[in-house]
CSV table of C-alpha atoms in Angstrom, one decimal:
chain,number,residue,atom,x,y,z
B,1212,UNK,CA,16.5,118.9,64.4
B,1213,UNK,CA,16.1,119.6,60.7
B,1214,UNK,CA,17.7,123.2,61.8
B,1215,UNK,CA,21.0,121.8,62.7
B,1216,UNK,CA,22.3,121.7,59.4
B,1217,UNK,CA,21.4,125.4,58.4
B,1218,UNK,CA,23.1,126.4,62.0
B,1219,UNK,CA,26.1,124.7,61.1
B,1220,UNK,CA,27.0,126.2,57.7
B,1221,UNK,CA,25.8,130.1,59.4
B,1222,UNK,CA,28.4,129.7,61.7
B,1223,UNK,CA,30.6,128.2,59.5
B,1224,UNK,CA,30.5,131.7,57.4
B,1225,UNK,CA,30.6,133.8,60.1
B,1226,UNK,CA,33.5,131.6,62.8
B,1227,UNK,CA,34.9,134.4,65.2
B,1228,UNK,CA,32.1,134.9,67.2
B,1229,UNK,CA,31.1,131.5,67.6
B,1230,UNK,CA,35.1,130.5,68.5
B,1231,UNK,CA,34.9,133.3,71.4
B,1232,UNK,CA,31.4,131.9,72.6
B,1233,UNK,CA,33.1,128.5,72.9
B,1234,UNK,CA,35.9,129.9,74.6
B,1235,UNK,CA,34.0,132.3,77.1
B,1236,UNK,CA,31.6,128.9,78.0
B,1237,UNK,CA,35.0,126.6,78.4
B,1238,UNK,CA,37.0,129.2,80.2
B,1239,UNK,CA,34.0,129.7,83.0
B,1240,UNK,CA,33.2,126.1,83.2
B,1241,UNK,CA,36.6,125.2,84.5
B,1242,UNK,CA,36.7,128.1,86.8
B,1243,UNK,CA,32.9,127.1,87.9
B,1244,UNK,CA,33.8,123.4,88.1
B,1245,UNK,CA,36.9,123.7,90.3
B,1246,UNK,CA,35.2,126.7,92.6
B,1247,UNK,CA,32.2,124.8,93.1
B,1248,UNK,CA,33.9,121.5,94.3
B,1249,UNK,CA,36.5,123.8,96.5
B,1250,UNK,CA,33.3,125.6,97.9
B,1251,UNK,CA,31.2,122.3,99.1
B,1252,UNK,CA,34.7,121.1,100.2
B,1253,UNK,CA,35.3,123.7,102.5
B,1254,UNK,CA,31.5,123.6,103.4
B,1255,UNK,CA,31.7,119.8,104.3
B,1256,UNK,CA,34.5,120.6,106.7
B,1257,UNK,CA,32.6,123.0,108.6
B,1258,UNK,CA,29.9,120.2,109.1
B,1259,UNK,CA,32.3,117.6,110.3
B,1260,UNK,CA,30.8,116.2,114.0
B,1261,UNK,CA,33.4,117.1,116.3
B,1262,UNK,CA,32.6,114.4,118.9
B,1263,UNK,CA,30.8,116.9,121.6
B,1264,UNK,CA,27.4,117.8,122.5
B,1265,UNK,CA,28.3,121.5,120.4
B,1266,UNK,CA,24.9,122.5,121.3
B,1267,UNK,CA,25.4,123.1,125.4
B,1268,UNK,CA,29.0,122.6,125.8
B,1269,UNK,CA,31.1,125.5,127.0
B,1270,UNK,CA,34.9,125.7,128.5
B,1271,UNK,CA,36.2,128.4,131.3
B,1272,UNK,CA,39.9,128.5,131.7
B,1273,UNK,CA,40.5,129.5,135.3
B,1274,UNK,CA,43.9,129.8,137.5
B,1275,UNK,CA,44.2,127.7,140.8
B,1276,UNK,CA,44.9,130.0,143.5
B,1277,UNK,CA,46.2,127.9,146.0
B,1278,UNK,CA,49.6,126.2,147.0
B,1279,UNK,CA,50.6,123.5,144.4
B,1280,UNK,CA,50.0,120.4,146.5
B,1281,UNK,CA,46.7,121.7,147.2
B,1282,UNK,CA,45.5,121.5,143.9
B,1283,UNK,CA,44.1,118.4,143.3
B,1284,UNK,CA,41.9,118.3,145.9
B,1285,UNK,CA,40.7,122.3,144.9
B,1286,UNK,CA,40.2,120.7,141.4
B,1287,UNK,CA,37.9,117.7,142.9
B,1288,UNK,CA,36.0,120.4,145.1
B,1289,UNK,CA,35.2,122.6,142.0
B,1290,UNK,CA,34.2,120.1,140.2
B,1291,UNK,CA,32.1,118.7,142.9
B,1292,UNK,CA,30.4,122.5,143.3
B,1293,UNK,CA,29.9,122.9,139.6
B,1294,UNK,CA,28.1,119.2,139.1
B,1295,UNK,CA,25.8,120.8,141.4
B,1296,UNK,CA,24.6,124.1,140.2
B,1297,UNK,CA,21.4,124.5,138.3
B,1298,UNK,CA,21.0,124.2,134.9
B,1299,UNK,CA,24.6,122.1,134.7
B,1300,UNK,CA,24.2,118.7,133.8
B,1301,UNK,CA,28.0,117.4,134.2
B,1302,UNK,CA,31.6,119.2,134.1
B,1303,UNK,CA,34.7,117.8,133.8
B,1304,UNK,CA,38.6,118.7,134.1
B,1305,UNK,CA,40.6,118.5,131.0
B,1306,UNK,CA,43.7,119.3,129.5
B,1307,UNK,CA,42.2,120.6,126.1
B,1308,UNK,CA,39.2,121.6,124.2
B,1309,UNK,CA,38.7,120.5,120.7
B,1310,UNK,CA,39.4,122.9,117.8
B,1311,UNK,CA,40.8,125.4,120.2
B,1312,UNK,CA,44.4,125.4,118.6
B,1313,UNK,CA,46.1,124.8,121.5
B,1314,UNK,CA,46.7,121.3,122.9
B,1315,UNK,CA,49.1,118.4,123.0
B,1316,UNK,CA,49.8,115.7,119.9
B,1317,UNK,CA,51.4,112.5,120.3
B,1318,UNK,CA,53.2,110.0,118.3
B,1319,UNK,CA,51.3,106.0,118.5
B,1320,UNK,CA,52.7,103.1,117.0
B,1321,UNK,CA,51.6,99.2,117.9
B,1322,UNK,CA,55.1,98.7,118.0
B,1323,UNK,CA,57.7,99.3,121.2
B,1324,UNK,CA,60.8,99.0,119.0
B,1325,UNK,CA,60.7,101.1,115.2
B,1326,UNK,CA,59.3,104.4,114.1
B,1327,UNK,CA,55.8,105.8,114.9
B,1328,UNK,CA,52.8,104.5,113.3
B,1329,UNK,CA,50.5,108.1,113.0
B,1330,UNK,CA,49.9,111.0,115.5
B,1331,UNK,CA,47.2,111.7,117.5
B,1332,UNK,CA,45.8,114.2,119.9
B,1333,UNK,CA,45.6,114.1,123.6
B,1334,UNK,CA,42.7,114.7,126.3
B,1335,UNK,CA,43.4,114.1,129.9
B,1336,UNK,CA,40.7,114.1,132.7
B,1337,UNK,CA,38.4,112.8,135.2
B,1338,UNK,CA,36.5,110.0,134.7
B,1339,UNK,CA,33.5,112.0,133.8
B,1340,UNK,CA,35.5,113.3,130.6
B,1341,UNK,CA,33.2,111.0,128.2
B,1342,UNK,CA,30.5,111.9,130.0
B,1343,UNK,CA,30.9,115.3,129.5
B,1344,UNK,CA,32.2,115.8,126.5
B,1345,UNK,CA,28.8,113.7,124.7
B,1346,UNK,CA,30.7,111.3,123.3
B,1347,UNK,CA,29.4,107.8,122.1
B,1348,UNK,CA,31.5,104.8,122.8
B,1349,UNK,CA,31.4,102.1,120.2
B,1350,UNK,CA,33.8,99.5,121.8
B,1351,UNK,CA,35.6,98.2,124.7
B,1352,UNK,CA,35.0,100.0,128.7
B,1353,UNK,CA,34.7,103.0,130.3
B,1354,UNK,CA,37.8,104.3,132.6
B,1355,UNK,CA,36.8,103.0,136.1
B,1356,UNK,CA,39.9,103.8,137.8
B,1357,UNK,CA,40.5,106.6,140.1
B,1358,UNK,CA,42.4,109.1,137.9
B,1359,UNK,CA,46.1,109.7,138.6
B,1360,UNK,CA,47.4,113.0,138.6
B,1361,UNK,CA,50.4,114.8,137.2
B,1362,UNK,CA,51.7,118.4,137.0
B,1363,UNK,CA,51.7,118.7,133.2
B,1364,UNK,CA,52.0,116.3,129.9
B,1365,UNK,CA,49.7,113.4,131.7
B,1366,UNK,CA,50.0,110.9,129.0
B,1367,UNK,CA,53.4,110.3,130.5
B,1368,UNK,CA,51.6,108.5,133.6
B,1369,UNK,CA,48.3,107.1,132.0
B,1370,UNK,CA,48.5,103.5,131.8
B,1371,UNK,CA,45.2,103.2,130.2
B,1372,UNK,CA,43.4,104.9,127.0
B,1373,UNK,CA,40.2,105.6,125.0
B,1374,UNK,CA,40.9,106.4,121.3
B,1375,UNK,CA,38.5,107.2,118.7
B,1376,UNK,CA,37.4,104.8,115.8
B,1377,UNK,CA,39.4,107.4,113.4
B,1378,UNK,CA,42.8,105.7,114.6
B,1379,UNK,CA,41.9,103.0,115.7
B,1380,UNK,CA,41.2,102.4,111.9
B,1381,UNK,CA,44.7,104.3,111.2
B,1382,UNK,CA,46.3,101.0,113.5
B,1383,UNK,CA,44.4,98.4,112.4
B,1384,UNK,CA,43.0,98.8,109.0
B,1385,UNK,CA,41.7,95.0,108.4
B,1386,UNK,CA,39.9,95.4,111.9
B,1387,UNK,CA,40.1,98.3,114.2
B,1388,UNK,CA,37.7,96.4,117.0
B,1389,UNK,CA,40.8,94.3,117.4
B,1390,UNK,CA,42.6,97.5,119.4
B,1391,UNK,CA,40.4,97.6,122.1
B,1392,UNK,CA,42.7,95.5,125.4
B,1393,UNK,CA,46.1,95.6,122.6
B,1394,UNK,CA,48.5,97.5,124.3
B,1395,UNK,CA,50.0,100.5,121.9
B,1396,UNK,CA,52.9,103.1,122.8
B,1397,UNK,CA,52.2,106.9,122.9
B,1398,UNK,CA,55.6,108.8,123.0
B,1399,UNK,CA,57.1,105.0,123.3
B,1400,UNK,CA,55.3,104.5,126.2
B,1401,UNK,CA,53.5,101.2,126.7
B,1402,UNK,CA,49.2,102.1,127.3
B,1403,UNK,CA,46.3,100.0,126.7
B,1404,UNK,CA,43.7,100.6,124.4
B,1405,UNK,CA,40.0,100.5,127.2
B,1406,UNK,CA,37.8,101.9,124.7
B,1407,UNK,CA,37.3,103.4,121.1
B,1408,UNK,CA,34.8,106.0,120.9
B,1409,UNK,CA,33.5,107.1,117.2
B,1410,UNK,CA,34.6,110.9,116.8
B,1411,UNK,CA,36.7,113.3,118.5
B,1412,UNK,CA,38.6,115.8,116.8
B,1413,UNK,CA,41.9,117.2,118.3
B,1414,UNK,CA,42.8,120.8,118.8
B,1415,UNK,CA,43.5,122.0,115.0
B,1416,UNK,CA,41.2,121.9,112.6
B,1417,UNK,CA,43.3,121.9,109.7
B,1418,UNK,CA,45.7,118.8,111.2
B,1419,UNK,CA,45.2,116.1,108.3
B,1420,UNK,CA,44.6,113.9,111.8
B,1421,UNK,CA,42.3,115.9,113.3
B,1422,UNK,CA,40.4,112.7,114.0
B,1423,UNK,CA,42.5,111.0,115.9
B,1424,UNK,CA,42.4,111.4,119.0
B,1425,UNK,CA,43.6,110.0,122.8
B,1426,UNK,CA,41.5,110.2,126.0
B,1427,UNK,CA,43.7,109.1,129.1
B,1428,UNK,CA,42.1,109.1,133.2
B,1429,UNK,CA,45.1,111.6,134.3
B,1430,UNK,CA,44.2,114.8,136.2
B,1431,UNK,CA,46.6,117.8,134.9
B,1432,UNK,CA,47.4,120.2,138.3
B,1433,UNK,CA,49.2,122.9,136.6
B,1434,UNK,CA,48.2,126.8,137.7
B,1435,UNK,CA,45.8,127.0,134.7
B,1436,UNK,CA,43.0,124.4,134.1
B,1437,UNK,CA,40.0,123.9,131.9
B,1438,UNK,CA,37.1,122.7,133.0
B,1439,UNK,CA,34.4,121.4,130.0
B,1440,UNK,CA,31.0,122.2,131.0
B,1441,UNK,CA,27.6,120.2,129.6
B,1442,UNK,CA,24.5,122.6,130.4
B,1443,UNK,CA,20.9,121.5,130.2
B,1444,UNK,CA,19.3,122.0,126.7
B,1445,UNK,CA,18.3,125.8,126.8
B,1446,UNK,CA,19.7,127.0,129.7
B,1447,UNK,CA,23.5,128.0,128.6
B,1448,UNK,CA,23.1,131.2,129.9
B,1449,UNK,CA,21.8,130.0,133.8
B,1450,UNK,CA,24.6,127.6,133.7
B,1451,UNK,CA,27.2,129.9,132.4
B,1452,UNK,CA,26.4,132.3,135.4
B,1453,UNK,CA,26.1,130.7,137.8
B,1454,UNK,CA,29.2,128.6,136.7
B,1455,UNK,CA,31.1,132.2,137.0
B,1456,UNK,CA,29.7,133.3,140.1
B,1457,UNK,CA,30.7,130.0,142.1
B,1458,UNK,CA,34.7,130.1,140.6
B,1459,UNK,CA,34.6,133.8,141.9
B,1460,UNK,CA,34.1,133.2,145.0
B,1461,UNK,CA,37.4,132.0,145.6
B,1462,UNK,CA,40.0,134.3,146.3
B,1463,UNK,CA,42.7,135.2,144.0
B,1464,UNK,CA,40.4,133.4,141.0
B,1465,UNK,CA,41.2,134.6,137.6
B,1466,UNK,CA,38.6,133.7,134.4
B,1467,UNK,CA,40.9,134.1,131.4
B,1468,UNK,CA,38.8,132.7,128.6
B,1469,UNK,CA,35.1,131.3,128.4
B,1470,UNK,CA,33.4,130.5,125.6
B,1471,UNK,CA,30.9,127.9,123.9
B,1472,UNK,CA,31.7,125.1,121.7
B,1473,UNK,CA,29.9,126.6,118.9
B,1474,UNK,CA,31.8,129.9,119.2
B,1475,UNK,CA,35.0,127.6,119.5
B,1476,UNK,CA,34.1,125.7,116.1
B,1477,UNK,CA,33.4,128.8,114.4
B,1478,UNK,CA,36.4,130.8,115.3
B,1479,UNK,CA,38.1,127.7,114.2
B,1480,UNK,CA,37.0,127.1,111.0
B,1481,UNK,CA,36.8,130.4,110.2
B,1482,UNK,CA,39.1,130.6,107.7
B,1483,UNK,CA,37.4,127.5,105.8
B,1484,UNK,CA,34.1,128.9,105.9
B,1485,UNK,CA,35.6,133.0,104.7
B,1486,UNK,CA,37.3,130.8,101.7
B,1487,UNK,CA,33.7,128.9,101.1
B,1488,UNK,CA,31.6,131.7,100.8
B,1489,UNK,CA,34.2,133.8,98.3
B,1490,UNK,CA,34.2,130.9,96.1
B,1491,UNK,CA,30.3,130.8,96.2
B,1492,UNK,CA,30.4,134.8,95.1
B,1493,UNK,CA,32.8,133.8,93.1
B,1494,UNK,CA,30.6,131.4,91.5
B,1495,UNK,CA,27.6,133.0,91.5
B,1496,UNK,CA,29.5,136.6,89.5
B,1497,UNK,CA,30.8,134.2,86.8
B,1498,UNK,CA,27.5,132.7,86.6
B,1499,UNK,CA,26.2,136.5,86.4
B,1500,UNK,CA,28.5,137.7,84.0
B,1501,UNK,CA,28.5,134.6,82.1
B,1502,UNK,CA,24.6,135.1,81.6
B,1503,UNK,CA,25.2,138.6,80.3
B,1504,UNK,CA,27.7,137.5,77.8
B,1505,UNK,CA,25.4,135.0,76.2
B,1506,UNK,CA,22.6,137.4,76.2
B,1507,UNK,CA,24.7,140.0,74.2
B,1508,UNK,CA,25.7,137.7,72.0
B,1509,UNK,CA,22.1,136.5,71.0
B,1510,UNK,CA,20.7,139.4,71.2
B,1511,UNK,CA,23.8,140.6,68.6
B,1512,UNK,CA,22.7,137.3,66.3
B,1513,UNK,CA,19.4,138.1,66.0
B,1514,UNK,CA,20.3,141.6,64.8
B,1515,UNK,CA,22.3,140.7,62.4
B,1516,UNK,CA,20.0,138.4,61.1
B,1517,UNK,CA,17.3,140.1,60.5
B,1518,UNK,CA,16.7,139.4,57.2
B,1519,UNK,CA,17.4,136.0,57.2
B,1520,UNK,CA,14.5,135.8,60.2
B,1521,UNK,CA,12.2,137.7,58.1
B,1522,UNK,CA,12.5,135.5,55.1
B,1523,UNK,CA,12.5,132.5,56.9
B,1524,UNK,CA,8.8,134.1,58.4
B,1525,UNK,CA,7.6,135.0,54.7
B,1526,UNK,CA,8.3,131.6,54.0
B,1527,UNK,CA,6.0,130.0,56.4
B,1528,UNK,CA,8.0,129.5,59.4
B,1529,UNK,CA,6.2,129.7,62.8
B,1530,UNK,CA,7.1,131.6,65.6
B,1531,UNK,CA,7.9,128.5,67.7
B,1532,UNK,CA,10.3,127.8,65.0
B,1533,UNK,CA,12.4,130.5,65.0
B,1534,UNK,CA,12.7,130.6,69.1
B,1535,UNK,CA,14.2,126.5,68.5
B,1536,UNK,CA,16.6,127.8,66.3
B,1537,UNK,CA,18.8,130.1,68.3
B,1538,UNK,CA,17.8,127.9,71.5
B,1539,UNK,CA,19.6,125.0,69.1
B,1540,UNK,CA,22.2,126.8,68.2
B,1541,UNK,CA,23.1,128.2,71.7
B,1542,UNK,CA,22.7,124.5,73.1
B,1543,UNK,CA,25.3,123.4,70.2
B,1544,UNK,CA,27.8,126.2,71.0
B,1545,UNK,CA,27.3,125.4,74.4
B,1546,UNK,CA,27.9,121.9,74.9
B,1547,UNK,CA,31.0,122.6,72.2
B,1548,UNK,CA,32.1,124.4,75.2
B,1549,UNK,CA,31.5,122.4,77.9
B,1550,UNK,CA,33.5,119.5,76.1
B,1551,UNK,CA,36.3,121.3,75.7
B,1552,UNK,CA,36.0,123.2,79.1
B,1553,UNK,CA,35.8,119.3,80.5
B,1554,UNK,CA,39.4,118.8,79.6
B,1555,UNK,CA,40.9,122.2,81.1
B,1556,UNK,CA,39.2,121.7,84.4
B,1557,UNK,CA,40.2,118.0,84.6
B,1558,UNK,CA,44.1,119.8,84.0
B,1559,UNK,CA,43.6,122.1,86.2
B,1560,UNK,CA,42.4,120.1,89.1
B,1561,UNK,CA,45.7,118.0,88.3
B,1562,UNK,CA,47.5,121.2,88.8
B,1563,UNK,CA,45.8,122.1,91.9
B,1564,UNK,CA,46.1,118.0,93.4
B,1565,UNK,CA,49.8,118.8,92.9
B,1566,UNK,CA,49.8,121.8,94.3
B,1567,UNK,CA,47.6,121.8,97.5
B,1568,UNK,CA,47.1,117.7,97.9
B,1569,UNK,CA,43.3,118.4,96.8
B,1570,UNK,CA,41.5,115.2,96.0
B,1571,UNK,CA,40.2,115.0,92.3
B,1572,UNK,CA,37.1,116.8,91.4
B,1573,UNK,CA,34.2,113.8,91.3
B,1574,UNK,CA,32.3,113.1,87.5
B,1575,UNK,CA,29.2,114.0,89.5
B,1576,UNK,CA,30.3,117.8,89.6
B,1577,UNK,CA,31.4,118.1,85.4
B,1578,UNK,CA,27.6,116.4,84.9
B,1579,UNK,CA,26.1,118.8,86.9
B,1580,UNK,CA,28.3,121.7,85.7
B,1581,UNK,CA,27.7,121.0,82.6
B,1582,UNK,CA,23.8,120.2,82.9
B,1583,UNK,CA,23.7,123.9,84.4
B,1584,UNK,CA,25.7,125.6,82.0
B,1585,UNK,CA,23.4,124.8,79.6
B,1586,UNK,CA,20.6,125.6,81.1
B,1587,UNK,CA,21.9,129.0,82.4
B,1588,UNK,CA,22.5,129.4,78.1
B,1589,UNK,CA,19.2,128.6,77.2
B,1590,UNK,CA,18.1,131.1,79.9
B,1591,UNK,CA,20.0,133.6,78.7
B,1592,UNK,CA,19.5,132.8,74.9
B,1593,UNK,CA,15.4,133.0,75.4
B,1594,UNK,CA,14.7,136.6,75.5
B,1595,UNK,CA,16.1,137.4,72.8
B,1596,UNK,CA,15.1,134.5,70.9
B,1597,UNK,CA,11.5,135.2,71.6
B,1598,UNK,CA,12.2,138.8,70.0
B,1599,UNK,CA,13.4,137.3,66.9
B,1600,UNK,CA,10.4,135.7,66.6
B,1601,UNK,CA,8.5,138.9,66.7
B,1602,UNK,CA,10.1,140.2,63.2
B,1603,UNK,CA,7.9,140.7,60.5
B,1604,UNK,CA,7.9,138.5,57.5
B,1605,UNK,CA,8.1,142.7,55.7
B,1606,UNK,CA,11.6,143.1,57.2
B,1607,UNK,CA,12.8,141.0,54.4
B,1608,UNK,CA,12.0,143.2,51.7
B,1609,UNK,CA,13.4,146.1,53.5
B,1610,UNK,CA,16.8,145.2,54.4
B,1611,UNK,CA,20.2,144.3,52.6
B,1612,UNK,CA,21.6,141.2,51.8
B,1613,UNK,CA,21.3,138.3,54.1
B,1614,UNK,CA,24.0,137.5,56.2
């Protein structure tokens, strides 16, 4: 450390280039800081559980080609053929997938009289829905009644619910177990709470509610239907087949959409994950370019320096030595940096909290940031430290004045 005095009064007589070091190190580090957080944001949402078995779930939207009072009983006789077929472990009827973007959203309050408390989503199916679907009850009863049925919007008939732990929570904060037999109104309509089970996400990703979430025993008969299949491990292919040959056997059957859950996830947060991985090469090109800058500038010091390298040398000072001093006085320029880039990220995460409702960049990420920054200087600052090393004690006597 006895170097820290002689770095402070060279940079002192020479204070442009040491100003714009400061300011290139501040200006990335609140760009770094904010992409970073932005980048594991949008990672974390792309890893949120959805509720489902993702792994060998798939959906088929199908038509019903027969009269419209024959309906239910073609839906309980697919459903009965497709239990059946190899490689399917279970399939169910519903009114929505997860994540799809298209599905119905309710209002819920505990209260019959008064506005609404939140929103939720809205499943309705057989009673092999939780089954089906993977999906891990944590309180309360299964449905056990035979399901009713209704042309469209079921939750308009359901007189019993499952709800997910997420709004169960958004209802009763002090204690959400106290939901389960409370009776609740969806769409002001009195239902009682069976069951809460611990995730299921409704049909938009981006819906600041996308965990809450209503499962109801009602059996929607409209001309277009989904039915939720749950394959064995490994055999989404033999299932998927065999689940298309058996629906085109009827006449007049139409297969407008099939698709896995993982394809439905993706396609739905793809969006968040194109916005991830820019801010990750965004991150990793400032970090590039960054890198480059402090290299020029080192490798510009130690030119200029020369002399003052060379005496040092003739004076007895080791190699070692001279490699700790610009290593020092990149670590002091850097950290100058840092401190001050600190306070611009911190103001523009404000900005951006105002702007888009982000949440506050955590302490953890300006530690990091800053514990990287300096080691992407010191990096940057060693090759061409190591070559000031290498000057000859002669250079002194050969050169101008020292600068």
């Amino acid at each position: 450390m006895r170097d820290f005095l002689p770095i402070l009064k060279t940079l002192n007589h020479s204070r442009t280039a040491p100003v714009l070091f400061i300011l290139q190190i501040a200006v990335t580090f609140m760009i770094l800081v904010n992409a970073a957080y932005l980048a594991v944001e949008k990672q974390s949402l792309l890893s949120r559980p959805s509720g489902l078995d993702e792994q060998n779930t798939f959906f088929v939207l199908t038509n019903l080609p027969v009269d419209t009072q024959a309906r239910a009983s073609q839906i309980e006789q697919d459903l009965l053929a497709l239990k059946g077929l190899s490689g399917v472990e279970n399939a169910s009827v519903t009114s929505g997938v997860p994540l799809s973007g298209w599905g119905n959203f309710l209002e819920v309050a505990i209260q019959a009289e008064g506005d609404y408390d939140t929103f939720s989503g809205y499943y309705g199916g057989d009673t092999a829905l939780l089954e089906t679907m993977g999906l891990e009850l944590i309180a309360g009863e299964r449905f056990d009644q035979t399901p009713q049925y209704a042309e469209t919007d079921g939750f308009r008939v359901a007189n019993e619910i499952i709800i997910t732990q997420a709004l169960a929570q958004s209802l009763y904060p002090d204690d959400w177990r106290q939901v389960v037999g409370k009776t609740i109104y969806i769409d002001k309509r009195p239902q009682q709470v069976r069951g809460v089970v611990k995730t299921l996400q409704a049909a938009w990703s981006f819906w600041v509610v996308v965990e809450h979430s209503v499962l109801a025993p009602v059996i929607e008969t409209s001309e277009y239907v989904y039915y939720l299949v749950r394959h064995v491990p490994g055999q989404q292919a033999q299932a998927t087949a065999n689940t298309l040959d058996y629906l085109m056997r009827l006449h007049g059957r139409k297969i407008e959409e099939l698709m896995s859950f993982e394809q439905v996830k993706a396609q739905s947060y793809q969006a968040e994950y194109a916005a991830s991985m820019t801010l990750l090469w965004v991150v990793a090109c400032l970090s590039l370019v960054t890198a480059l800058g402090i290299f020029g500038q080192a490798r510009f010091a130690v030119i200029r320096r020369r002399r003052q390298i060379g005496i040092r040398r003739a004076l007895g000072a080791q190699q070692g030595q001279i490699v700790g001093y610009f290593m020092l006085e990149n670590a002091l320029l850097t950290m100058v940096g840092v401190a001050v880039g600190c306070v611009a990220a911190i103001l523009l995460n404000v900005q951006f909290s105002n702007w888009f409702e982000l949440a506050t960049v955590p302490m953890d990420f300006f530690v990091i940031g800053g514990v990287c920054m300096v080691l992407l200087g010191q990096a940057a600052t060693l090759a061409p430290a190591c070559r000031a090393a290498k000057v000859s004690p002669a250079i002194a006597s050969r050169l101008g004045e020292v600068r």
